[in-house]
Structures are given as structure tokens and as C-alpha cells.
XYZ file of C-alpha atoms in Angstrom:
482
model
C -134.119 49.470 22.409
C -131.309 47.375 23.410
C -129.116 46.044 20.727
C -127.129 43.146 21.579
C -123.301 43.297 19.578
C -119.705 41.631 20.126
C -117.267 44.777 20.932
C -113.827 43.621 20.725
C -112.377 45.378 23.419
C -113.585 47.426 26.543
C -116.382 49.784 25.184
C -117.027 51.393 28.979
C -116.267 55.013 30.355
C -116.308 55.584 34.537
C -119.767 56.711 34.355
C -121.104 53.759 32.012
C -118.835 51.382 34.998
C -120.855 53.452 37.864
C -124.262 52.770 35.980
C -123.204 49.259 35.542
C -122.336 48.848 39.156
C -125.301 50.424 40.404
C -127.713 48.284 38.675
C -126.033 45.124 39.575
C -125.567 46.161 43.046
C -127.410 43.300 44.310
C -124.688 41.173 42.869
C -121.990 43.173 44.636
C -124.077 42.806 47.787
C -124.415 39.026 47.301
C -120.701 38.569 46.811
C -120.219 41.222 48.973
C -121.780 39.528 52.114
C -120.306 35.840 51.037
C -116.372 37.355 51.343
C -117.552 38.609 54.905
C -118.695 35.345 55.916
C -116.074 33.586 54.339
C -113.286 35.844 55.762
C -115.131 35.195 59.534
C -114.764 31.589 58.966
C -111.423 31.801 58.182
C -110.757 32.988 61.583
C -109.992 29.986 63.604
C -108.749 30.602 67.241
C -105.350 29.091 68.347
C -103.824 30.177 71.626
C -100.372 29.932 72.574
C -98.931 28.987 75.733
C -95.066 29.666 76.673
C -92.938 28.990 79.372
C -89.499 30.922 79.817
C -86.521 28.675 80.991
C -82.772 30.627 82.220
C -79.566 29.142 81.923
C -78.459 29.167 85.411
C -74.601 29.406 85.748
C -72.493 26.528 87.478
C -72.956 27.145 91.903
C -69.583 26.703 92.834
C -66.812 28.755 91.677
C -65.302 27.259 88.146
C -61.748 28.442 89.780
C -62.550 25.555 92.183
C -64.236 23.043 89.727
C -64.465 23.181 86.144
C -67.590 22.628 84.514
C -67.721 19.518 82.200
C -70.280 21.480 79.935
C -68.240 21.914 76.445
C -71.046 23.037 74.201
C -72.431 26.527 74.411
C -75.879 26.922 75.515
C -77.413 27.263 72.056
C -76.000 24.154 70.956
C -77.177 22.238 73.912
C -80.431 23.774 73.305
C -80.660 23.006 69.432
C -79.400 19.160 70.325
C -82.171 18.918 72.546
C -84.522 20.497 69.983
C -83.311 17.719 67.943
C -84.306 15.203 70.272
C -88.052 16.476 71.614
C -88.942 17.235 67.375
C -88.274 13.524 66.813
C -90.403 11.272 65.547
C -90.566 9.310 68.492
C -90.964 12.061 71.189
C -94.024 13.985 68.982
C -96.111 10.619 68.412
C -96.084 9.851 71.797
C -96.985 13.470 72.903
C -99.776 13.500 70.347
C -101.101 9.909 72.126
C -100.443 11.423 75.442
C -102.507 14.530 74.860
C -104.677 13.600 71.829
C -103.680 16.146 69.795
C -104.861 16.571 66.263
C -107.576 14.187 66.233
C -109.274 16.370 63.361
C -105.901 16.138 61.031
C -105.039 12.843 61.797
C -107.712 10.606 59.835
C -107.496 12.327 57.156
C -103.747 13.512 56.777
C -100.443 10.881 57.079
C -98.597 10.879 60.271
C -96.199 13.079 58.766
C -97.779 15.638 58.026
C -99.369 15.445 61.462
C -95.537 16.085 62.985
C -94.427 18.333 60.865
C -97.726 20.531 61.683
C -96.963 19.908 65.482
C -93.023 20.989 64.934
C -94.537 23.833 63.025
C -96.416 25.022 66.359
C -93.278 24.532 68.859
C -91.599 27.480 69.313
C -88.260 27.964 70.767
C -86.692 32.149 71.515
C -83.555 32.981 72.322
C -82.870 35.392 74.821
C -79.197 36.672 75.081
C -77.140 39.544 76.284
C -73.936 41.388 75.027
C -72.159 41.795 78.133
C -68.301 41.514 78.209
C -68.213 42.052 74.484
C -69.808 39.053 73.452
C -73.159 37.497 72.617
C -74.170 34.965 75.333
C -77.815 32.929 75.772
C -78.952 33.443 78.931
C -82.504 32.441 78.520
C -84.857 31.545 76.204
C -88.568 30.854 75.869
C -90.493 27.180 74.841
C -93.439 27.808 73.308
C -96.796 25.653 71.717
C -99.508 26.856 69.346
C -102.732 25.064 69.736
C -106.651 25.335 69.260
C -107.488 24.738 72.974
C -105.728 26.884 75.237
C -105.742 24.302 78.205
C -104.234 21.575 76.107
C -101.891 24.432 74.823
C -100.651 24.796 78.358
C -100.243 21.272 79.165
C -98.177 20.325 75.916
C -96.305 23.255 77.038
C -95.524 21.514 80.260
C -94.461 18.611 79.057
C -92.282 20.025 76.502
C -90.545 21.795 79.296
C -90.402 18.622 81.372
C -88.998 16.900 78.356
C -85.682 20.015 78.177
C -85.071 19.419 81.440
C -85.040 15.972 81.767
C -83.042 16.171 78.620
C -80.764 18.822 80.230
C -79.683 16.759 83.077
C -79.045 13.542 81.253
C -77.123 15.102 78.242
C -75.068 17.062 81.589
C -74.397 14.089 83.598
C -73.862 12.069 80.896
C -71.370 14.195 79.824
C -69.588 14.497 83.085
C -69.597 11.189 83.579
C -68.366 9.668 80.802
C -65.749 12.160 80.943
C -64.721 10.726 84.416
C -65.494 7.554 82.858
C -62.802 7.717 80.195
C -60.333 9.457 82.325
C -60.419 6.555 84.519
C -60.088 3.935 81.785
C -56.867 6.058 79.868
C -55.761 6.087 83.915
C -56.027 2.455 84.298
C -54.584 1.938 80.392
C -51.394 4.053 82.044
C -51.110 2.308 85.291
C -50.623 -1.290 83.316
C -48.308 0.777 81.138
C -46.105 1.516 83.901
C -46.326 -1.610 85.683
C -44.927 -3.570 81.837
C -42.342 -0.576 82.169
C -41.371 -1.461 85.495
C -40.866 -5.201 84.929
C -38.831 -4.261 82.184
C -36.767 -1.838 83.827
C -35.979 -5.016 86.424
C -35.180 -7.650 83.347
C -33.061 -4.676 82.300
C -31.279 -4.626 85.778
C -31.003 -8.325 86.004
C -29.395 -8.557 82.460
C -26.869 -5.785 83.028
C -26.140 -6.421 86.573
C -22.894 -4.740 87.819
C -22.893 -3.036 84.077
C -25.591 -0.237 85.372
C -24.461 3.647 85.380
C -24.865 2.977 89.457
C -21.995 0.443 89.532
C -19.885 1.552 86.967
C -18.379 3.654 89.571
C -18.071 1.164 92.412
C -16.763 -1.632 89.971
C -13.601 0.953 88.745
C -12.956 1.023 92.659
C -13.435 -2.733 93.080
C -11.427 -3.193 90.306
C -8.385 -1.395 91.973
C -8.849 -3.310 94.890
C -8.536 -6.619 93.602
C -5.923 -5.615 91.438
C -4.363 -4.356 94.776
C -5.175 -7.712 96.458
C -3.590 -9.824 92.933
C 0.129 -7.997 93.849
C -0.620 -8.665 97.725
C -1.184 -12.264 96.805
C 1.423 -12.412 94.324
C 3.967 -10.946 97.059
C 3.147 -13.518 99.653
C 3.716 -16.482 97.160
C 6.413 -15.742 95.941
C 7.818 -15.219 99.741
C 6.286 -18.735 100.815
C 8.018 -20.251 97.807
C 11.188 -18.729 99.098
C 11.032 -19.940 102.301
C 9.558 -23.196 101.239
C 13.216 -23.281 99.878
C 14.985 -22.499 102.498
C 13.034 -25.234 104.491
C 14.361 -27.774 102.092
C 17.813 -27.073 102.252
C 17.460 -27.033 106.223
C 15.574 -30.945 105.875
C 18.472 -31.801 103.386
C 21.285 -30.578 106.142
C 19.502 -32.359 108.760
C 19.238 -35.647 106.551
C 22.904 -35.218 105.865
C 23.966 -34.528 109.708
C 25.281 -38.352 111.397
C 23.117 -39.319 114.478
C 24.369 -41.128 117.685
C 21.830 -43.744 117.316
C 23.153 -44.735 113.929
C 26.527 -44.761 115.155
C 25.744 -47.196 118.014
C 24.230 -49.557 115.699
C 27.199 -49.538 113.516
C 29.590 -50.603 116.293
C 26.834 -53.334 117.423
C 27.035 -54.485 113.741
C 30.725 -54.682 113.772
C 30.986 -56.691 117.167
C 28.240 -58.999 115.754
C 30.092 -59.466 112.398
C 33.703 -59.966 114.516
C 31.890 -62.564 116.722
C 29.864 -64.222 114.508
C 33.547 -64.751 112.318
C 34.953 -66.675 115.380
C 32.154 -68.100 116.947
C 29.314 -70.385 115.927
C 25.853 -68.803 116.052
C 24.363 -70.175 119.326
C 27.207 -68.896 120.713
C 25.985 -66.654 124.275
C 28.210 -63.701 123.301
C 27.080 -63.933 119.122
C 23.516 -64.001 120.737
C 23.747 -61.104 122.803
C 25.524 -59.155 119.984
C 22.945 -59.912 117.849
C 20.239 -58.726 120.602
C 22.321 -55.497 120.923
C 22.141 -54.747 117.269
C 18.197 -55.523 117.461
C 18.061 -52.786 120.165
C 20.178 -50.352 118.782
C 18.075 -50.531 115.158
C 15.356 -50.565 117.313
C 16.002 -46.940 119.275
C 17.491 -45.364 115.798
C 13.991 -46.204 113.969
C 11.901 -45.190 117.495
C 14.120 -41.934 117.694
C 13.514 -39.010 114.906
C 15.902 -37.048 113.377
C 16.108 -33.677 115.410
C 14.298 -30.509 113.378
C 13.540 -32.822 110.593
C 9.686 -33.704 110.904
C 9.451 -29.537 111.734
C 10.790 -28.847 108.805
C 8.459 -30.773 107.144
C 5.371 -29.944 108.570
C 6.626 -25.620 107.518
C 6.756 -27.188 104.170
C 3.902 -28.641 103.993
C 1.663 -25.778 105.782
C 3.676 -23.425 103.255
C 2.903 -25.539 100.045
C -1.376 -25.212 101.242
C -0.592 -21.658 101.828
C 0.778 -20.898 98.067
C -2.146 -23.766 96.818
C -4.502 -21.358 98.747
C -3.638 -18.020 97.823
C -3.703 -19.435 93.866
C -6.633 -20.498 94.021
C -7.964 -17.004 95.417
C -5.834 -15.252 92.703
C -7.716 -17.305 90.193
C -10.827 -15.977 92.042
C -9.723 -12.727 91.703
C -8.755 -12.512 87.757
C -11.772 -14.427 86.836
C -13.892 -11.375 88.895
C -11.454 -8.670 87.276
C -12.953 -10.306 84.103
C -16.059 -10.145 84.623
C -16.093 -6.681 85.971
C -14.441 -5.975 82.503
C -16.870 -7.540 80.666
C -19.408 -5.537 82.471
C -18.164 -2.915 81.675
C -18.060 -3.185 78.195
C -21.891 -3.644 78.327
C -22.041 -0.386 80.624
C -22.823 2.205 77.397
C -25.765 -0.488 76.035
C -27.318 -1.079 79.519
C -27.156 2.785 80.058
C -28.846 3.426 77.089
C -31.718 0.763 77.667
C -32.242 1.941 81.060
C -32.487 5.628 80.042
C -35.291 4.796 77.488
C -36.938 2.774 79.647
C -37.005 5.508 82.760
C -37.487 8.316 80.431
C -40.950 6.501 78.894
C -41.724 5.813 82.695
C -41.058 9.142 83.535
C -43.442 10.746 80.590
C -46.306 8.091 81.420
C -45.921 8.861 85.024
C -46.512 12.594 85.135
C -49.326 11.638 82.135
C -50.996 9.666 84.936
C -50.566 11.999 87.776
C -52.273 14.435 85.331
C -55.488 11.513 85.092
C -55.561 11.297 88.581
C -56.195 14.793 89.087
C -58.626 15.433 86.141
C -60.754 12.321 86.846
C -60.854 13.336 90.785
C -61.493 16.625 88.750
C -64.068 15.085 86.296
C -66.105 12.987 89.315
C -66.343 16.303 91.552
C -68.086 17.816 88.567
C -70.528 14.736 87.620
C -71.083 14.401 91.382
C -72.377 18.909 90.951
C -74.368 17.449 87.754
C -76.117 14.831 89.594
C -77.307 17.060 92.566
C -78.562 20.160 90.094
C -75.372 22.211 91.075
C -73.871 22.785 87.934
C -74.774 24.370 84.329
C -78.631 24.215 84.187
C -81.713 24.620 82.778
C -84.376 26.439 85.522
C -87.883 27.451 85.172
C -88.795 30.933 85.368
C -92.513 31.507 83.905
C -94.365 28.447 84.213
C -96.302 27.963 81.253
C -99.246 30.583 80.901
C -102.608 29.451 80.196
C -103.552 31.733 77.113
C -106.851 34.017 77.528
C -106.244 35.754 73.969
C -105.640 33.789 70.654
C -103.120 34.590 68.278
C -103.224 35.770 64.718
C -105.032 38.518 62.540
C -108.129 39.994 64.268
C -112.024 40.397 64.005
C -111.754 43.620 62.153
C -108.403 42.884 59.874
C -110.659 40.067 58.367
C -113.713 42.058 58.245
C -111.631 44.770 56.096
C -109.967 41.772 53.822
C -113.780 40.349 53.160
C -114.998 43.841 52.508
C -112.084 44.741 50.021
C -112.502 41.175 48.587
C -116.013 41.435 48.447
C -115.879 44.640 46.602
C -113.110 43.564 44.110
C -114.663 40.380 43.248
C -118.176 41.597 42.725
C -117.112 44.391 40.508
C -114.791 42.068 38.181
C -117.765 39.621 38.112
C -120.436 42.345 37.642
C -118.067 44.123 34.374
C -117.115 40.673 33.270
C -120.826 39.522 33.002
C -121.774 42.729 31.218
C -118.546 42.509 28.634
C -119.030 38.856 27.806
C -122.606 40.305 26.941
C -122.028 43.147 24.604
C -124.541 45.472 25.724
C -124.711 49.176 24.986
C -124.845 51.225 28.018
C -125.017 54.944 26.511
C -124.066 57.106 23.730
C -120.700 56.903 24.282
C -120.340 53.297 23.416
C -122.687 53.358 20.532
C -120.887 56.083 19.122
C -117.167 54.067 19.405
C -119.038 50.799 17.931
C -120.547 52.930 14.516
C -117.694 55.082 14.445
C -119.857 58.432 14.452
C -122.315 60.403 16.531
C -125.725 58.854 16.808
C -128.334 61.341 15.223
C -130.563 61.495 18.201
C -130.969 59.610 21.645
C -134.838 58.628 22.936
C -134.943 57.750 26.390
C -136.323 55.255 27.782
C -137.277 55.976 31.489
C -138.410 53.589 33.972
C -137.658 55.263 37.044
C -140.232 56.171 39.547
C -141.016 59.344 40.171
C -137.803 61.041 41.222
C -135.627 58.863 39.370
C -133.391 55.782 40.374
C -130.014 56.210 42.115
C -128.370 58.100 44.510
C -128.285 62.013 44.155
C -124.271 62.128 43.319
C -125.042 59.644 41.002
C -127.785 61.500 39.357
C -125.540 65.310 39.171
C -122.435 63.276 37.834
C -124.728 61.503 34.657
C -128.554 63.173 33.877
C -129.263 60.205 32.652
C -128.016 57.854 35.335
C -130.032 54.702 36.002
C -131.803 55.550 32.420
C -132.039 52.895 29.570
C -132.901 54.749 25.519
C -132.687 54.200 22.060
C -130.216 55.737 19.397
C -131.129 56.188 15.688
């Protein structure tokens, strides 16, 4: 007879667990076979298409033209990662291909991306040559549930790294050349404000400029030179201005024959005109006489005198002359003094001035060369003969799926199955209390039961398997205990 009780703990040994197993082996089966089936459809089949790109180094010789590529590959390759991941660049591959049609009622869009960037794959392939660790190549991969759609997501994603290699290149190269050409242009109207500055400067300090310092000390001299020449010949004009003089005063003093006729006709005409009246014929042809005789001494000129005058005169517009060019000349020794007094401020000006021109010149000459520089390379970016991405493997249409086999899941559903049917078939039986044998009847009462009476339903040759039977007689058995 069966007794039903509440044990408080685990009242089995292994062979009351074996019995126990046995008989419910068509729960183990049950659970047994639902793991398997469970496990199989599990097993859903995604394939995975890749496509390997290389790094192909710049065609012409760097010694010749330098590559505008600043970033190493992997960080050209992350940025671009960056930029096919986005949220932008996924949704419109998902349109494009109809991917996810399954996930995409039901979950948000989010969680529809982040399951796509999940399933894009990107290996890096490098090398340790020359002591260092370079990228040479690396491989673009996408996980998907149909193996042709696989493929062509593949191709687009390595579309999308090229594309985005060439324009993150040229762009590079040509804004490069770009801002070398504006900083080249900012230094060419620096030099041209430097230049008209360097002329005010000139214009200000003319004469005053370290380059006629020199030739205004020697100008100098000379007009200092041509000041005593000057001074020389005035004072031997005024000399012999004087001397001319004295010669006009002798001649004014010397008597003339002219003047000495007309005396004598004065003093016949004065003796006549005392005796006889004045219509007398002699008085009148006195008179007449004297008339003629004035006449000839004012028609006649003094011998030497009007020479004299004329040296004078020529000799006073000499000395007049030669003032007025010594004024000429102190008033330039002036100036050439003040000029040089401004020499040492007009030197310094001019230095800063040429030395700034000098630093922004070579600065631009530099430009020049690295924009020329700069366009040679963007020209090499545009025509795919610099730093680039190149296809190797074209993407492979998968044959195989990924992920754990037919058989590992087989072996997880039959080691599942197993485990859960024996915790459910000993948790059934504990949560009911029965008594499977003497054993546990003799732990509930705390002594030996007195006697055992089987109770045998077996057919003929007994239930269970033979080891089952030689490890417990009374395998498969049920009895009563008194």
C-alpha cells in the first residue's frame, strides 16, 4: 500500500532516483523530444557575405609628391565607419534593399539599426614590417537571412567606402590647396600694404635714407666747396668794382677840350655882350658859338667813363648773382643737415618695414610651392592615383550559413531535454511525498520496517531493463511495509 506523507527534505537514494526515472520515462521522453524540437527551431540560417578591400599605396613616388592623406588608414576607415553606420545611410539601405521587413512592424526604427550595425562587420588586416604595425587591408562584411540580399548589401556597403574614400581624399587635398591659396593671397595683399609703405617711408625721408646718407656727406663737401668758390669771386668783384670807381671818379675829375672851348666862347660872349647891345652881329655870333660849343661838350662823352660804368654795373649783377646762388647753396646745406638728422629714424623705419617684407616674402614663396605642391596631389586624388581604397574579393555570395550547427543543437536539446525532464520528473515526485522503498520508510519512522510485502505487477519477466533489474531485485516493484 502506498502511504502518502510530507518528508521535509530529500528522502531518495540513486536507486529509488533510477526507479523514479524509469517509471516516468514517458515524461522524460515527452520533454525529451520538445528540447529537440525546440533546439531545431532555434536554428535560424543567416549567411554572410564579405568583400576584402587593400589600401593601395600612393602611384607616384612621395619623394616627388607628397600625399595629402594625414590620417592613418584605420582612422580613415573608422571615420568612414562613422559615416555608412549613420542613421541616415542604414534607413536608406534598409528602403533600398527591404531589409528587415519581419523586425520592423513590430520593433522601433532603432532597434532596427542597431540590429543592422550589429550585422556589419569590418576586419583589419595589417602587417609588422619595418618594425611597425601598418593596415594594409581589411575585410567589409554583412550578416543576413538571405544570402543573395547578403551579397548585395555587401556591395553597396563597399560602394558606399569607396565613394566615401575618394571624397574624404579629394576633399582633403583640395581644401588643403584651397587654404594654401587663400593664406597665399592673404600674403600677397600683405606685401603689397608693405610695399606702399616702404614708398610713403621713402617719400617722407627723402635724401635722409641709409642710400643717400653717403652721397649727401659728399654733396655736402661740394657745396661747401662751391660757398668758398663763391665767396672768393665776390669778394674779388667787390674789389674791382672799387677800383672801377676810383677810375670813373679820375675820369670825372680829368678837364676836357670841349669844356674848355665853351668857356672861352662864354668869355667872348660876356666881353661883347658888356660893350655891345644884344642884336649886335658879333654878340650874335658869340652867342651862336657858345650854343655850339655846349652843344658838342653834351654830344661828346667823357673818354673811358661810360666803360667804366657799364664794368660796374655788369660787376654789381655778378656779386647780386653769385648771392643769390650762395643763398641757394646754405639753404640746401640745411636741408641736407636736417636730413640727416632724420637719417637714424628713417633707417630704422625702413629696416622694419624690409625685414617684415622680407619674412612674408620667403613665407609666400613657401605657399607658392606647397599649393603648386597641394594641387599636384588633389589633381593624383581626383584621377585614383593616390592613397586608395581597391577591391580585391568582390563580395561572395554565401553557400554555408553561419553559427552553431545541426548536431551542436541536437546535443544542447538532448542534454536539455534530459536535465529538464529529470528535475521535473523528481520535483513532481518530492512535492508528492511518496514512499519509493524501504529505505525511505525506514528514514521517515526512524527504524527498520518489520517486514516488506511486495506488490508485483510486472509481467512475466519483470519490468525494466536487465542492469536495472541486477543493480535493485526489486526494481520496477511497488510493496507494503508493516
Amino acid at each position: 500500500m502506498t502511504e502518502e506523507l510530507a518528508p521535509s527534505g530529500p528522502t531518495f537514494d540513486v536507486r529509488e532516483l533510477l526507479t523514479i526515472l524509469y517509471r516516468r520515462r514517458l515524461w522524460l521522453i515527452v520533454v525529451l523530444v520538445a528540447c529537440l524540437i525546440g533546439a531545431l527551431s532555434l536554428q535560424k540560417s543567416i549567411y554572410r557575405s564579405s568583400a576584402t578591400l587593400l589600401i593601395d599605396s600612393q602611384l607616384i613616388p612621395t619623394t616627388l609628391v607628397a600625399s595629402p592623406i594625414t590620417s592613418v588608414a584605420n582612422e580613415r576607415i573608422a571615420k568612414i565607419r562613422q559615416q555608412v553606420v549613420s542613421r541616415d545611410s542604414l534607413t536608406a539601405i534598409i528602403v533600398e534593399h527591404g531589409l528587415y521587413a519581419d523586425e520592423r512592424a513590430p520593433l522601433p526604427l532603432d532597434d532596427v539599426l542597431n540590429k543592422m550595425r550589429g550585422a556589419i562587420g569590418v576586419d583589419l588586416v595589417g602587417t609588422t614590417e619595418n618594425g611597425g604595425d601598418r593596415t594594409i587591408a581589411f575585410t567589409l562584411s554583412f550578416a543576413y537571412r538571405d544570402p543573395a540580399t547578403a551579397q548585395a548589401v555587401t556591395r553597396t556597403l563597399t560602394d558606399m567606402y569607396l565613394d566615401a574614400d575618394k571624397r574624404i581624399r579629394t576633399e582633403q587635398a583640395s581644401g588643403a590647396a584651397a587654404f594654401m591659396g587663400r593664406r597665399a593671397d592673404e600674403l600677397q595683399r600683405r606685401l603689397g600694404a608693405l610695399e606702399e609703405s616702404r614708398r610713403s617711408i621713402e617719400a617722407r625721408y627723402a635724401g635722409a635714407l641709409p642710400s643717400q646718407v653717403a652721397l649727401s656727406a659728399q654733396s655736402e663737401s661740394t657745396l661747401r666747396a662751391e660757398i668758398a668758390r663763391i665767396d672768393a669771386e665776390s669778394q674779388g668783384l667787390a674789389q674791382q668794382a672799387s677800383l672801377l670807381a676810383a677810375r670813373e671818379r679820375e675820369i670825372a675829375q680829368a678837364p676836357r677840350p670841349e669844356a674848355e672851348a665853351l668857356r672861352r666862347a662864354e668869355e667872348r660872349l660876356n666881353q661883347l655882350s658888356a660893350t655891345y647891345s644884344d642884336d649886335y652881329p658879333e654878340v650874335v655870333a658869340a652867342r651862336a658859338s657858345v650854343e655850339r660849343q655846349r652843344a658838342t661838350l653834351n654830344s661828346v662823352p667823357r673818354s673811358g667813363g661810360e666803360v667804366v660804368q657799364r664794368e660796374i654795373a655788369a660787376g654789381r649783377e655778378r656779386i647780386q648773382m653769385l648771392a643769390g646762388r650762395r643763398a641757394q647753396l646754405v639753404a640746401s646745406m640745411g636741408e641736407m643737415d636736417r636730413r640727416t638728422a632724420l637719417a637714424p629714424q628713417a633707417s630704422y623705419e625702413l629696416t622694419m618695414v624690409e625685414r617684415e617684407y622680407d619674412n612674408l616674402r620667403r613665407q609666400y614663396e613657401d605657399l607658392r610651392e606647397k599649393q603648386l605642391d597641394a594641387q599636384v596631389a588633389a589633381n593624383l586624388q581626383a584621377e585614383d592615383k593616390g592613397e586608395r581604397f581597391s577591391v580585391v574579393d568582390e563580395p561572395s555570395y554565401p553557400y554555408q550559413p553561419i553559427g552553431p550547427g545541426r548536431i551542436m543543437l541536437l546535443a544542447v536539446g538532448l542534454i536539455g531535454g534530459l536535465g529538464l525532464g529529470s528535475v521535473l520528473t523528481i520535483g513532481f515526485e518530492l512535492l508528492r511525498g511518496t514512499i519509493h522503498g524501504e529505505a525511505t520508510l525506514a528514514r521517515i519512522i526512524g527504524s527498520a520496517p518489520i517486514g516488506i510485502v511486495p506488490l508485483d505487477r510486472r509481467p512475466a519477466g519483470g519490468w525494466g531493463p536487465g542492469w536495472l533489474r541486477s543493480i535493485w531485485p526489486g526494481g520496477g516493484r511497488e510493496g507494503h511495509a508493516s
